[in-house]
Amino acid sequence: MAAHFDRRLRKAAVTTTVAAVAVAALSASQAPDVTADGNGRQTTSDNVPTSDTPAADSATGNSPYYTDLPPLNSPSPAPTTGTPTSPGSSEAGIPATVLDAYKKAESELRRAKPGCNLPWQLLAAIGKVESGQARGGRVDANGTTIGRIIGPQLDGNGFALIKDTDNGVYDGNSSYDNAVGPMQFIPSTWAWAGRDGNGDGKEDPNNVYDAALAAGHYLCRYDWDLSDQADLNRAILSYNNSQDYLNTVLSWLEHYRKGTHEIPDGTGSLPVGRSDDTRAGASPSPGRTGANTGPQTPTTPTTPSPSKPPASEKPTKPGSPSTKPPTDPAPPTETPAPTPTPTPTDTVHHLENAGTTDLTATAGDTFAKKISTRAETKAGDAVGKVRIRFTVLGDTDATFTGGEKVAAVTTNASGVAEAPALVAGERTGAFTVRATVVGRTVPGLDYKATVTERVADTLTSTGSKELTCTPGGEFADQVEVKATLKGAVADQVAVTATLIKSDADPAENDKGPYFKDADGKAVRTLTGRKTDAEGLLRLPKLYADDTEGTYILRLTTPGGAALDITLKVAKPAEPTPDPSTDPSTAPSATPSTEPTA
């Protein structure tokens, strides 16, 4: 009892301290009507969870979480390879495979999004409160949990209402969604946030490597800098929108930053306190391994107290008949449950294109136009304050500003949500951006976008436009060209080089000069070569066969630039005789036989 009381006191003290810090940081960071900072980082209030942010717009659907706080004393960090030998409680330790997943995710995020500054300790803190580090590290050799970790069904009965979005594929529930896996993603969020963290070609929310990497990208999705307290708070609240959740995660984050130790897989302890357990003195729900309809509040039976008879009634004598027939008590009046007021999201019937046309950009460029979507009722009226999710789909490396393929934006008073700017990658072709309503199942709205090749309008040679070679030899100089577009350097422009038959016949020649492929075979057309950052491209060395003649090397680019290089294959010219050394041209020494005068 004393230990329990001490723990409650300590929990209250830590929560109060962390809450004060978090509230101060959040208050300073949530100025209204801010759109972006000088570096283009998204800082609008659209990216800051508020009390009315739909649960479906979080990673977990605001599912329950473990509320246990870390031990008072943090163990010193220990080596994370080999057999762990460090002392420390299993409550504070992190199972080896789970810890490895967190650290690999941090390493990948450092490469992919260095400005996010994601610490692995944050993933560990979230993993602790979401699943108790995958139920104490009960995972197989590949990092997949032994048995699925599934939260309560989100049916609106004490939890958020999120109807099924995955046909029960991940959570086994075809009526409502449940949070799934060691990082407790709801299926609708996993559909766009899922990642393959262990390289097995699958994105599995039940795999700790996949889930940890997905959580890292989720926390970094708005170009947040997690070394900044305000951005850190925003990211955590977007995972589960609860101030108590924020405080609990921050407590574990601080604990792990001070030091932790590795423990064997499967030996970690399972937390006991759950955020949905409000019964005083009740035992918490064990584990989050199945559906949960919410705790029932116990009632204490009471003995009704005797009531006094009304003053107007005289008590009857014992044994005498009653002078008045007993009156049945009036049946209790049932108060109908109030009808919930529809939210703006509930009134959305469909989405309309708000004027977006001609989504085309050159590879590497930012699309000039942004995607705009309007949320409307069945009658066509605008619906404001609705979250619209934009998702980049298809075989493309195009992303929104900040490098993410997903962005959520709130509609304005006109019902319009404008997605962040699209940035084209190097992969050309068409792809789709789909707009959907967060928290409501209505048909999505698709936008077609196209990435075209980089172009140049001029090609110039940096050397001679006429090269010579002897039959069977190699050209001494290599061809180098520079591409420009409207006078400016044209980098990463594809150049095609073809040895053609003649100026009148651009077909590939079957004789004369040639390039060599990797196997040393003759090649007379080169593709896939691109100019560098300076717009320059140097072609491989050219060789000649035994056929003499004059040939043309034609270079072309998307955009219409073209350049012809003349190649001559001929035997070396005969040397001019030197009269002083050639006997046939020397003066004759024979005496003249002509008669003299």
GROMACS .gro file of N, CA and C in nm, residues 423-555:
model
  399
  423VAL      N    1   0.617   1.867  -5.571
  423VAL     CA    2   0.752   1.876  -5.626
  423VAL      C    3   0.778   1.751  -5.710
  424ALA      N    4   0.810   1.772  -5.838
  424ALA     CA    5   0.835   1.660  -5.928
  424ALA      C    6   0.970   1.596  -5.896
  425GLY      N    7   0.976   1.464  -5.906
  425GLY     CA    8   1.102   1.394  -5.891
  425GLY      C    9   1.167   1.378  -6.028
  426GLU      N   10   1.258   1.282  -6.038
  426GLU     CA   11   1.327   1.257  -6.164
  426GLU      C   12   1.253   1.153  -6.249
  427ARG      N   13   1.157   1.083  -6.189
  427ARG     CA   14   1.084   0.980  -6.264
  427ARG      C   15   0.974   1.047  -6.345
  428THR      N   16   0.978   1.029  -6.476
  428THR     CA   17   0.881   1.094  -6.563
  428THR      C   18   0.757   1.007  -6.580
  429GLY      N   19   0.648   1.068  -6.625
  429GLY     CA   20   0.524   0.996  -6.648
  429GLY      C   21   0.411   1.051  -6.564
  430ALA      N   22   0.295   0.982  -6.571
  430ALA     CA   23   0.174   1.027  -6.502
  430ALA      C   24   0.160   0.959  -6.366
  431PHE      N   25   0.097   1.027  -6.273
  431PHE     CA   26   0.063   0.971  -6.143
  431PHE      C   27  -0.065   1.038  -6.093
  432THR      N   28  -0.113   0.994  -5.976
  432THR     CA   29  -0.240   1.042  -5.923
  432THR      C   30  -0.222   1.101  -5.785
  433VAL      N   31  -0.294   1.209  -5.757
  433VAL     CA   32  -0.307   1.261  -5.622
  433VAL      C   33  -0.454   1.246  -5.583
  434ARG      N   34  -0.479   1.174  -5.474
  434ARG     CA   35  -0.617   1.147  -5.432
  434ARG      C   36  -0.652   1.229  -5.308
  435ALA      N   37  -0.766   1.295  -5.312
  435ALA     CA   38  -0.817   1.371  -5.198
  435ALA      C   39  -0.928   1.290  -5.132
  436THR      N   40  -0.922   1.275  -5.000
  436THR     CA   41  -1.026   1.204  -4.924
  436THR      C   42  -1.061   1.283  -4.800
  437VAL      N   43  -1.178   1.257  -4.745
  437VAL     CA   44  -1.222   1.323  -4.623
  437VAL      C   45  -1.177   1.241  -4.503
  438VAL      N   46  -1.104   1.302  -4.414
  438VAL     CA   47  -1.058   1.232  -4.294
  438VAL      C   48  -1.177   1.210  -4.201
  439GLY      N   49  -1.200   1.086  -4.162
  439GLY     CA   50  -1.305   1.056  -4.067
  439GLY      C   51  -1.440   1.031  -4.129
  440ARG      N   52  -1.447   1.024  -4.262
  440ARG     CA   53  -1.576   0.996  -4.326
  440ARG      C   54  -1.551   0.920  -4.455
  441THR      N   55  -1.636   0.820  -4.480
  441THR     CA   56  -1.621   0.738  -4.600
  441THR      C   57  -1.706   0.796  -4.712
  442VAL      N   58  -1.645   0.878  -4.794
  442VAL     CA   59  -1.708   0.927  -4.916
  442VAL      C   60  -1.609   0.903  -5.029
  443PRO      N   61  -1.656   0.893  -5.153
  443PRO     CA   62  -1.563   0.867  -5.264
  443PRO      C   63  -1.452   0.971  -5.270
  444GLY      N   64  -1.331   0.924  -5.294
  444GLY     CA   65  -1.219   1.016  -5.308
  444GLY      C   66  -1.225   1.087  -5.442
  445LEU      N   67  -1.145   1.192  -5.453
  445LEU     CA   68  -1.138   1.271  -5.576
  445LEU      C   69  -0.995   1.263  -5.629
  446ASP      N   70  -0.979   1.216  -5.752
  446ASP     CA   71  -0.847   1.195  -5.810
  446ASP      C   72  -0.807   1.309  -5.903
  447TYR      N   73  -0.680   1.346  -5.893
  447TYR     CA   74  -0.620   1.446  -5.981
  447TYR      C   75  -0.504   1.381  -6.054
  448LYS      N   76  -0.500   1.397  -6.186
  448LYS     CA   77  -0.392   1.341  -6.266
  448LYS      C   78  -0.281   1.445  -6.281
  449ALA      N   79  -0.159   1.401  -6.259
  449ALA     CA   80  -0.043   1.489  -6.271
  449ALA      C   81   0.061   1.420  -6.359
  450THR      N   82   0.142   1.501  -6.426
  450THR     CA   83   0.241   1.446  -6.519
  450THR      C   84   0.375   1.514  -6.499
  451VAL      N   85   0.480   1.433  -6.496
  451VAL     CA   86   0.616   1.484  -6.490
  451VAL      C   87   0.681   1.460  -6.626
  452THR      N   88   0.731   1.566  -6.687
  452THR     CA   89   0.794   1.555  -6.818
  452THR      C   90   0.946   1.563  -6.805
  453GLU      N   91   1.015   1.523  -6.911
  453GLU     CA   92   1.161   1.524  -6.911
  453GLU      C   93   1.215   1.667  -6.907
  454ARG      N   94   1.334   1.681  -6.852
  454ARG     CA   95   1.404   1.808  -6.860
  454ARG      C   96   1.441   1.833  -7.006
  455VAL      N   97   1.443   1.958  -7.046
  455VAL     CA   98   1.466   1.991  -7.187
  455VAL      C   99   1.580   2.090  -7.203
  456ALA      N  100   1.630   2.097  -7.326
  456ALA     CA  101   1.729   2.196  -7.365
  456ALA      C  102   1.694   2.243  -7.506
  457ASP      N  103   1.723   2.370  -7.535
  457ASP     CA  104   1.696   2.419  -7.671
  457ASP      C  105   1.823   2.440  -7.752
  458THR      N  106   1.940   2.423  -7.688
  458THR     CA  107   2.066   2.442  -7.759
  458THR      C  108   2.170   2.344  -7.709
  459LEU      N  109   2.245   2.286  -7.806
  459LEU     CA  110   2.361   2.203  -7.776
  459LEU      C  111   2.482   2.263  -7.848
  460THR      N  112   2.590   2.281  -7.778
  460THR     CA  113   2.713   2.333  -7.841
  460THR      C  114   2.829   2.242  -7.805
  461SER      N  115   2.926   2.233  -7.896
  461SER     CA  116   3.044   2.151  -7.872
  461SER      C  117   3.149   2.235  -7.799
  462THR      N  118   3.213   2.173  -7.700
  462THR     CA  119   3.319   2.244  -7.629
  462THR      C  120   3.455   2.224  -7.695
  463GLY      N  121   3.459   2.141  -7.799
  463GLY     CA  122   3.585   2.116  -7.871
  463GLY      C  123   3.563   2.128  -8.020
  464SER      N  124   3.640   2.052  -8.098
  464SER     CA  125   3.630   2.056  -8.244
  464SER      C  126   3.504   1.985  -8.290
  465LYS      N  127   3.443   2.038  -8.396
  465LYS     CA  128   3.325   1.975  -8.453
  465LYS      C  129   3.361   1.877  -8.564
  466GLU      N  130   3.492   1.852  -8.583
  466GLU     CA  131   3.537   1.755  -8.681
  466GLU      C  132   3.652   1.676  -8.622
  467LEU      N  133   3.631   1.544  -8.613
  467LEU     CA  134   3.732   1.456  -8.555
  467LEU      C  135   3.778   1.356  -8.660
  468THR      N  136   3.904   1.317  -8.653
  468THR     CA  137   3.959   1.223  -8.752
  468THR      C  138   4.021   1.102  -8.685
  469CYS      N  139   4.027   0.993  -8.765
  469CYS     CA  140   4.082   0.867  -8.714
  469CYS      C  141   4.124   0.781  -8.832
  470THR      N  142   4.220   0.695  -8.811
  470THR     CA  143   4.262   0.601  -8.915
  470THR      C  144   4.176   0.475  -8.907
  471PRO      N  145   4.160   0.401  -9.017
  471PRO     CA  146   4.082   0.277  -9.013
  471PRO      C  147   4.134   0.181  -8.906
  472GLY      N  148   4.041   0.125  -8.829
  472GLY     CA  149   4.076   0.030  -8.724
  472GLY      C  150   4.135   0.093  -8.600
  473GLY      N  151   4.140   0.227  -8.595
  473GLY     CA  152   4.200   0.295  -8.480
  473GLY      C  153   4.095   0.354  -8.387
  474GLU      N  154   4.135   0.447  -8.303
  474GLU     CA  155   4.044   0.515  -8.212
  474GLU      C  156   4.066   0.665  -8.222
  475PHE      N  157   3.957   0.738  -8.202
  475PHE     CA  158   3.965   0.883  -8.211
  475PHE      C  159   4.037   0.936  -8.088
  476ALA      N  160   4.128   1.028  -8.110
  476ALA     CA  161   4.210   1.080  -8.000
  476ALA      C  162   4.130   1.166  -7.905
  477ASP      N  163   4.031   1.240  -7.959
  477ASP     CA  164   3.951   1.329  -7.875
  477ASP      C  165   3.813   1.271  -7.848
  478GLN      N  166   3.759   1.301  -7.727
  478GLN     CA  167   3.623   1.261  -7.694
  478GLN      C  168   3.529   1.378  -7.718
  479VAL      N  169   3.407   1.346  -7.756
  479VAL     CA  170   3.306   1.449  -7.782
  479VAL      C  171   3.252   1.500  -7.649
  480GLU      N  172   3.251   1.633  -7.632
  480GLU     CA  173   3.191   1.695  -7.513
  480GLU      C  174   3.100   1.809  -7.560
  481VAL      N  175   2.978   1.813  -7.501
  481VAL     CA  176   2.882   1.915  -7.541
  481VAL      C  177   2.827   1.984  -7.416
  482LYS      N  178   2.766   2.102  -7.438
  482LYS     CA  179   2.701   2.177  -7.331
  482LYS      C  180   2.558   2.206  -7.372
  483ALA      N  181   2.463   2.178  -7.279
  483ALA     CA  182   2.321   2.201  -7.306
  483ALA      C  183   2.275   2.326  -7.232
  484THR      N  184   2.193   2.406  -7.299
  484THR     CA  185   2.136   2.525  -7.237
  484THR      C  186   1.989   2.536  -7.274
  485LEU      N  187   1.916   2.609  -7.192
  485LEU     CA  188   1.775   2.637  -7.216
  485LEU      C  189   1.753   2.786  -7.196
  486LYS      N  190   1.721   2.853  -7.303
  486LYS     CA  191   1.703   2.999  -7.301
  486LYS      C  192   1.828   3.067  -7.244
  487GLY      N  193   1.943   3.013  -7.279
  487GLY     CA  194   2.069   3.071  -7.238
  487GLY      C  195   2.119   3.026  -7.103
  488ALA      N  196   2.036   2.959  -7.025
  488ALA     CA  197   2.077   2.912  -6.892
  488ALA      C  198   2.120   2.766  -6.898
  489VAL      N  199   2.206   2.728  -6.806
  489VAL     CA  200   2.254   2.590  -6.800
  489VAL      C  201   2.136   2.494  -6.787
  490ALA      N  202   2.136   2.388  -6.866
  490ALA     CA  203   2.031   2.285  -6.860
  490ALA      C  204   2.092   2.158  -6.803
  491ASP      N  205   2.075   2.137  -6.674
  491ASP     CA  206   2.134   2.020  -6.610
  491ASP      C  207   2.038   1.903  -6.613
  492GLN      N  208   2.093   1.784  -6.599
  492GLN     CA  209   2.017   1.659  -6.595
  492GLN      C  210   1.929   1.639  -6.718
  493VAL      N  211   1.974   1.691  -6.831
  493VAL     CA  212   1.900   1.674  -6.957
  493VAL      C  213   1.952   1.549  -7.027
  494ALA      N  214   1.859   1.465  -7.071
  494ALA     CA  215   1.898   1.342  -7.140
  494ALA      C  216   1.944   1.376  -7.281
  495VAL      N  217   2.056   1.316  -7.322
  495VAL     CA  218   2.113   1.337  -7.455
  495VAL      C  219   2.121   1.201  -7.525
  496THR      N  220   2.071   1.196  -7.648
  496THR     CA  221   2.082   1.076  -7.730
  496THR      C  222   2.188   1.100  -7.838
  497ALA      N  223   2.283   1.009  -7.849
  497ALA     CA  224   2.390   1.020  -7.949
  497ALA      C  225   2.378   0.903  -8.047
  498THR      N  226   2.363   0.936  -8.178
  498THR     CA  227   2.344   0.832  -8.279
  498THR      C  228   2.438   0.857  -8.397
  499LEU      N  229   2.508   0.753  -8.439
  499LEU     CA  230   2.589   0.758  -8.562
  499LEU      C  231   2.495   0.726  -8.678
  500ILE      N  232   2.459   0.831  -8.755
  500ILE     CA  233   2.357   0.816  -8.859
  500ILE      C  234   2.421   0.790  -8.995
  501LYS      N  235   2.338   0.744  -9.091
  501LYS     CA  236   2.390   0.711  -9.224
  501LYS      C  237   2.429   0.837  -9.301
  502SER      N  238   2.343   0.940  -9.295
  502SER     CA  239   2.374   1.064  -9.365
  502SER      C  240   2.283   1.173  -9.313
  503ASP      N  241   2.309   1.293  -9.357
  503ASP     CA  242   2.226   1.405  -9.316
  503ASP      C  243   2.083   1.386  -9.365
  504ALA      N  244   2.068   1.321  -9.479
  504ALA     CA  245   1.935   1.298  -9.535
  504ALA      C  246   1.870   1.171  -9.480
  505ASP      N  247   1.948   1.084  -9.421
  505ASP     CA  248   1.896   0.957  -9.368
  505ASP      C  249   1.944   0.940  -9.224
  506PRO      N  250   1.856   0.978  -9.125
  506PRO     CA  251   1.899   0.974  -8.984
  506PRO      C  252   1.897   0.835  -8.922
  507ALA      N  253   1.878   0.732  -9.003
  507ALA     CA  254   1.880   0.596  -8.947
  507ALA      C  255   2.020   0.562  -8.897
  508GLU      N  256   2.024   0.471  -8.801
  508GLU     CA  257   2.153   0.431  -8.745
  508GLU      C  258   2.239   0.364  -8.851
  509ASN      N  259   2.366   0.404  -8.856
  509ASN     CA  260   2.459   0.346  -8.951
  509ASN      C  261   2.499   0.205  -8.906
  510ASP      N  262   2.537   0.123  -9.004
  510ASP     CA  263   2.580  -0.013  -8.970
  510ASP      C  264   2.729  -0.033  -8.995
  511LYS      N  265   2.798   0.077  -9.022
  511LYS     CA  266   2.943   0.070  -9.044
  511LYS      C  267   3.005   0.202  -9.002
  512GLY      N  268   3.137   0.206  -9.001
  512GLY     CA  269   3.206   0.327  -8.964
  512GLY      C  270   3.230   0.336  -8.814
  513PRO      N  271   3.243   0.459  -8.760
  513PRO     CA  272   3.276   0.477  -8.618
  513PRO      C  273   3.171   0.415  -8.525
  514TYR      N  274   3.214   0.384  -8.405
  514TYR     CA  275   3.122   0.323  -8.307
  514TYR      C  276   3.174   0.346  -8.165
  515PHE      N  277   3.081   0.329  -8.068
  515PHE     CA  278   3.116   0.325  -7.926
  515PHE      C  279   3.128   0.178  -7.886
  516LYS      N  280   3.172   0.154  -7.766
  516LYS     CA  281   3.177   0.018  -7.713
  516LYS      C  282   3.089   0.006  -7.590
  517ASP      N  283   3.017  -0.108  -7.579
  517ASP     CA  284   2.939  -0.132  -7.458
  517ASP      C  285   3.028  -0.197  -7.353
  518ALA      N  286   2.967  -0.238  -7.242
  518ALA     CA  287   3.045  -0.295  -7.131
  518ALA      C  288   3.117  -0.424  -7.170
  519ASP      N  289   3.065  -0.492  -7.273
  519ASP     CA  290   3.128  -0.617  -7.317
  519ASP      C  291   3.224  -0.596  -7.432
  520GLY      N  292   3.246  -0.469  -7.470
  520GLY     CA  293   3.339  -0.440  -7.578
  520GLY      C  294   3.278  -0.451  -7.716
  521LYS      N  295   3.146  -0.469  -7.726
  521LYS     CA  296   3.080  -0.481  -7.855
  521LYS      C  297   3.049  -0.342  -7.912
  522ALA      N  298   3.042  -0.335  -8.046
  522ALA     CA  299   3.016  -0.207  -8.112
  522ALA      C  300   2.873  -0.160  -8.086
  523VAL      N  301   2.858  -0.032  -8.050
  523VAL     CA  302   2.728   0.031  -8.026
  523VAL      C  303   2.728   0.164  -8.100
  524ARG      N  304   2.623   0.190  -8.179
  524ARG     CA  305   2.619   0.314  -8.256
  524ARG      C  306   2.506   0.408  -8.213
  525THR      N  307   2.437   0.376  -8.103
  525THR     CA  308   2.339   0.467  -8.042
  525THR      C  309   2.355   0.462  -7.891
  526LEU      N  310   2.369   0.577  -7.829
  526LEU     CA  311   2.378   0.588  -7.683
  526LEU      C  312   2.255   0.662  -7.630
  527THR      N  313   2.192   0.607  -7.526
  527THR     CA  314   2.080   0.675  -7.461
  527THR      C  315   2.104   0.675  -7.311
  528GLY      N  316   2.024   0.753  -7.238
  528GLY     CA  317   2.032   0.754  -7.092
  528GLY      C  318   2.145   0.836  -7.037
  529ARG      N  319   2.220   0.907  -7.121
  529ARG     CA  320   2.328   0.994  -7.073
  529ARG      C  321   2.268   1.131  -7.042
  530LYS      N  322   2.306   1.188  -6.927
  530LYS     CA  323   2.251   1.318  -6.888
  530LYS      C  324   2.361   1.418  -6.859
  531THR      N  325   2.329   1.543  -6.882
  531THR     CA  326   2.425   1.649  -6.854
  531THR      C  327   2.441   1.665  -6.703
  532ASP      N  328   2.557   1.718  -6.662
  532ASP     CA  329   2.584   1.736  -6.520
  532ASP      C  330   2.530   1.871  -6.473
  533ALA      N  331   2.569   1.911  -6.352
  533ALA     CA  332   2.518   2.035  -6.294
  533ALA      C  333   2.557   2.158  -6.374
  534GLU      N  334   2.663   2.146  -6.452
  534GLU     CA  335   2.707   2.257  -6.538
  534GLU      C  336   2.652   2.247  -6.680
  535GLY      N  337   2.565   2.149  -6.701
  535GLY     CA  338   2.508   2.130  -6.834
  535GLY      C  339   2.600   2.058  -6.930
  536LEU      N  340   2.710   2.000  -6.882
  536LEU     CA  341   2.810   1.936  -6.967
  536LEU      C  342   2.790   1.785  -6.973
  537LEU      N  343   2.824   1.729  -7.089
  537LEU     CA  344   2.821   1.584  -7.105
  537LEU      C  345   2.939   1.544  -7.193
  538ARG      N  346   3.021   1.452  -7.143
  538ARG     CA  347   3.132   1.397  -7.222
  538ARG      C  348   3.095   1.254  -7.259
  539LEU      N  349   3.099   1.225  -7.390
  539LEU     CA  350   3.065   1.092  -7.439
  539LEU      C  351   3.185   0.999  -7.426
  540PRO      N  352   3.159   0.868  -7.427
  540PRO     CA  353   3.270   0.771  -7.422
  540PRO      C  354   3.358   0.781  -7.548
  541LYS      N  355   3.470   0.713  -7.544
  541LYS     CA  356   3.565   0.716  -7.657
  541LYS      C  357   3.503   0.650  -7.780
  542LEU      N  358   3.536   0.707  -7.897
  542LEU     CA  359   3.490   0.654  -8.025
  542LEU      C  360   3.600   0.573  -8.092
  543TYR      N  361   3.558   0.468  -8.167
  543TYR     CA  362   3.650   0.381  -8.239
  543TYR      C  363   3.607   0.376  -8.386
  544ALA      N  364   3.699   0.333  -8.472
  544ALA     CA  365   3.668   0.322  -8.615
  544ALA      C  366   3.691   0.180  -8.662
  545ASP      N  367   3.603   0.135  -8.756
  545ASP     CA  368   3.629   0.006  -8.819
  545ASP      C  369   3.719   0.031  -8.942
  546ASP      N  370   3.725  -0.062  -9.033
  546ASP     CA  371   3.818  -0.050  -9.146
  546ASP      C  372   3.759   0.028  -9.264
  547THR      N  373   3.635   0.074  -9.249
  547THR     CA  374   3.569   0.143  -9.360
  547THR      C  375   3.603   0.291  -9.359
  548GLU      N  376   3.665   0.333  -9.466
  548GLU     CA  377   3.698   0.475  -9.475
  548GLU      C  378   3.575   0.555  -9.516
  549GLY      N  379   3.576   0.683  -9.481
  549GLY     CA  380   3.467   0.770  -9.522
  549GLY      C  381   3.444   0.881  -9.422
  550THR      N  382   3.341   0.963  -9.451
  550THR     CA  383   3.302   1.074  -9.363
  550THR      C  384   3.167   1.039  -9.302
  551TYR      N  385   3.156   1.052  -9.171
  551TYR     CA  386   3.036   1.010  -9.098
  551TYR      C  387   2.985   1.124  -9.010
  552ILE      N  388   2.858   1.106  -8.965
  552ILE     CA  389   2.795   1.208  -8.881
  552ILE      C  390   2.752   1.146  -8.749
  553LEU      N  391   2.790   1.209  -8.638
  553LEU     CA  392   2.740   1.176  -8.505
  553LEU      C  393   2.639   1.283  -8.468
  554ARG      N  394   2.511   1.242  -8.454
  554ARG     CA  395   2.404   1.339  -8.424
  554ARG      C  396   2.362   1.327  -8.278
  555LEU      N  397   2.361   1.442  -8.208
  555LEU     CA  398   2.318   1.447  -8.067
  555LEU      C  399   2.189   1.527  -8.058
   0.00000   0.00000   0.00000
